[in-house]
C-alpha cells in the first residue's frame, strides 16, 4: 500500500510512496516533490527537511532522499549547499492557472449555419464498418507514408463516382486527395502566386472563405457580379484575370444555377485565354427538384479544376477532399502537397473508398436529401408565417436559403440581436466583396431538426425591429 507522510520540517510536505510500484523510490520522491514545486505548494525559497529528517518521516533510507535531492538540484528546482538547509530555488515560479480549453467556433442553441450538414445523421455504424474493413483488408504498406496524391484505390473509386454522379471527365492520375476544399484551393492559389499571377476573380456575393484563402496567398480579389443565371461572364471578360472561382451547380449564397449559355461562355473565356476555372463543387448532390446537373469540368477538363469534399456529403470533421485537375497542373500540385504534409492520412481514405464502393455514400445522400427537403419546407413555412416581410430567394437545392430583408433593416444589429436570443445567423454582407446592396441572411436548415427551426425562426422574428 502507498505510504503518505504529513507535514514535515518547515513547509507542509505530502509525499506518496508506493513500495509495490515498479518505479524506484527515489524517482517517486523526485516526482512528488517536483509536482509540489510546479504547482506552487512548495513556494520559491521554502525550506525543506534535511535528508535525514525526511528519510525518518517517510520511512526510507537516507540515500533515497539524498539521490532525489541531488537530481532536483541538478534540474534547478532545489538549492543545496554544504552546511545550509535545502531550499526551493527562488527562480522557480508556479505556473499561472491554466484556463479551460475553449473552442474558437461560436455556439448557439439554434445555429442556422449554412455550411453544416446534419451531424446527427452521419451513419456512424456504417462508417465504423468501413474503418474496420480498411484496417482488415489494407496491405501493410498502405499505412506507411502514403502516395502524396492520395491512396490510389480511393482516387480510382472517386474518379468513377464523379464520372457517374457529376458527369466529370475523371482521370485517377489527375486527382489529388486533400484535407478538404480549403487545402486544395490554398495549394492552388499559392501555386498561381508563385507563377506570377496577381489577381483572381471571385463571385460577388460569394463564400467569404474564398476571399480569405486568396488573400492569404498574396493574390488580389477581383469581384465579379452574379445574377439569376450565375456569374456574369461579360463582366469577367473585363476583369483582366487569368483564373476565376465559380459555384456553378448551386451558387453560394444566392442559390443560382449557372445557365447553359453562361457555361458555354465561361468555357470559351477559359479556352481563348488559356485561363483556369476553379469549380467549387460543394453540395451539388442535394437538389430537390429536377434532375442532377453535370460539372463544368466535364465540358473542359483541361481548363477546370473541380474541387469537392466530404464536408457536406458526409461530415466536415472527416477533413477529406479531392481536386480533379487539368493534366498540366496535376503534378505541380502533387509536389506542393508533398512539401506541405507528405499526403493526407491513409486510414480515412481507405475507409471512404470502402464506403463508396459498398454504395453507402449513395444511400446516405438519398436519405439525407429526403430529410433536408422536409427541413427546407419547414423553414420556408416558418419564414412565410413569422417573417412575411422578408423575401426568400429559393434555390431549390443545397443546405441553405438566402433571405432578403426589408429595405432599411440594420443587418448587423439583427444578427447581434438574434445572437443575444441564442440564434446564430450569417448576414449577407459577410459574403459581399463590394460594400452595399440590400440586407439579407443566409439561413442554413440542414443541421436543425424541424422543432428547432420553428423555435429559432420565432426568436429571429422577435429580434427584428
PDB file of C-alpha atoms in Angstrom, residues 43 49 149 185 204 226 233 255 280 304 325 367 429 438:
ATOM      1  CA  UNK A  43       6.921  28.137  -2.738  1.00  0.00           C
ATOM      2  CA  UNK A  49      13.642  18.963   5.767  1.00  0.00           C
ATOM      3  CA  UNK A 149      -1.592  12.379 -54.224  1.00  0.00           C
ATOM      4  CA  UNK A 185      -7.697  25.691 -53.061  1.00  0.00           C
ATOM      5  CA  UNK A 204     -19.848  38.566 -55.660  1.00  0.00           C
ATOM      6  CA  UNK A 226     -23.704  37.184 -60.231  1.00  0.00           C
ATOM      7  CA  UNK A 233     -19.198  36.225 -67.870  1.00  0.00           C
ATOM      8  CA  UNK A 255     -28.606  29.677 -54.961  1.00  0.00           C
ATOM      9  CA  UNK A 280     -16.177  24.585 -56.050  1.00  0.00           C
ATOM     10  CA  UNK A 304     -11.244  23.372 -64.989  1.00  0.00           C
ATOM     11  CA  UNK A 325      -7.037  18.780 -62.016  1.00  0.00           C
ATOM     12  CA  UNK A 367     -31.587   9.528 -47.155  1.00  0.00           C
ATOM     13  CA  UNK A 429     -22.852  41.307 -46.039  1.00  0.00           C
ATOM     14  CA  UNK A 438     -29.784  45.024 -49.811  1.00  0.00           C
TER      15      UNK A 438
END
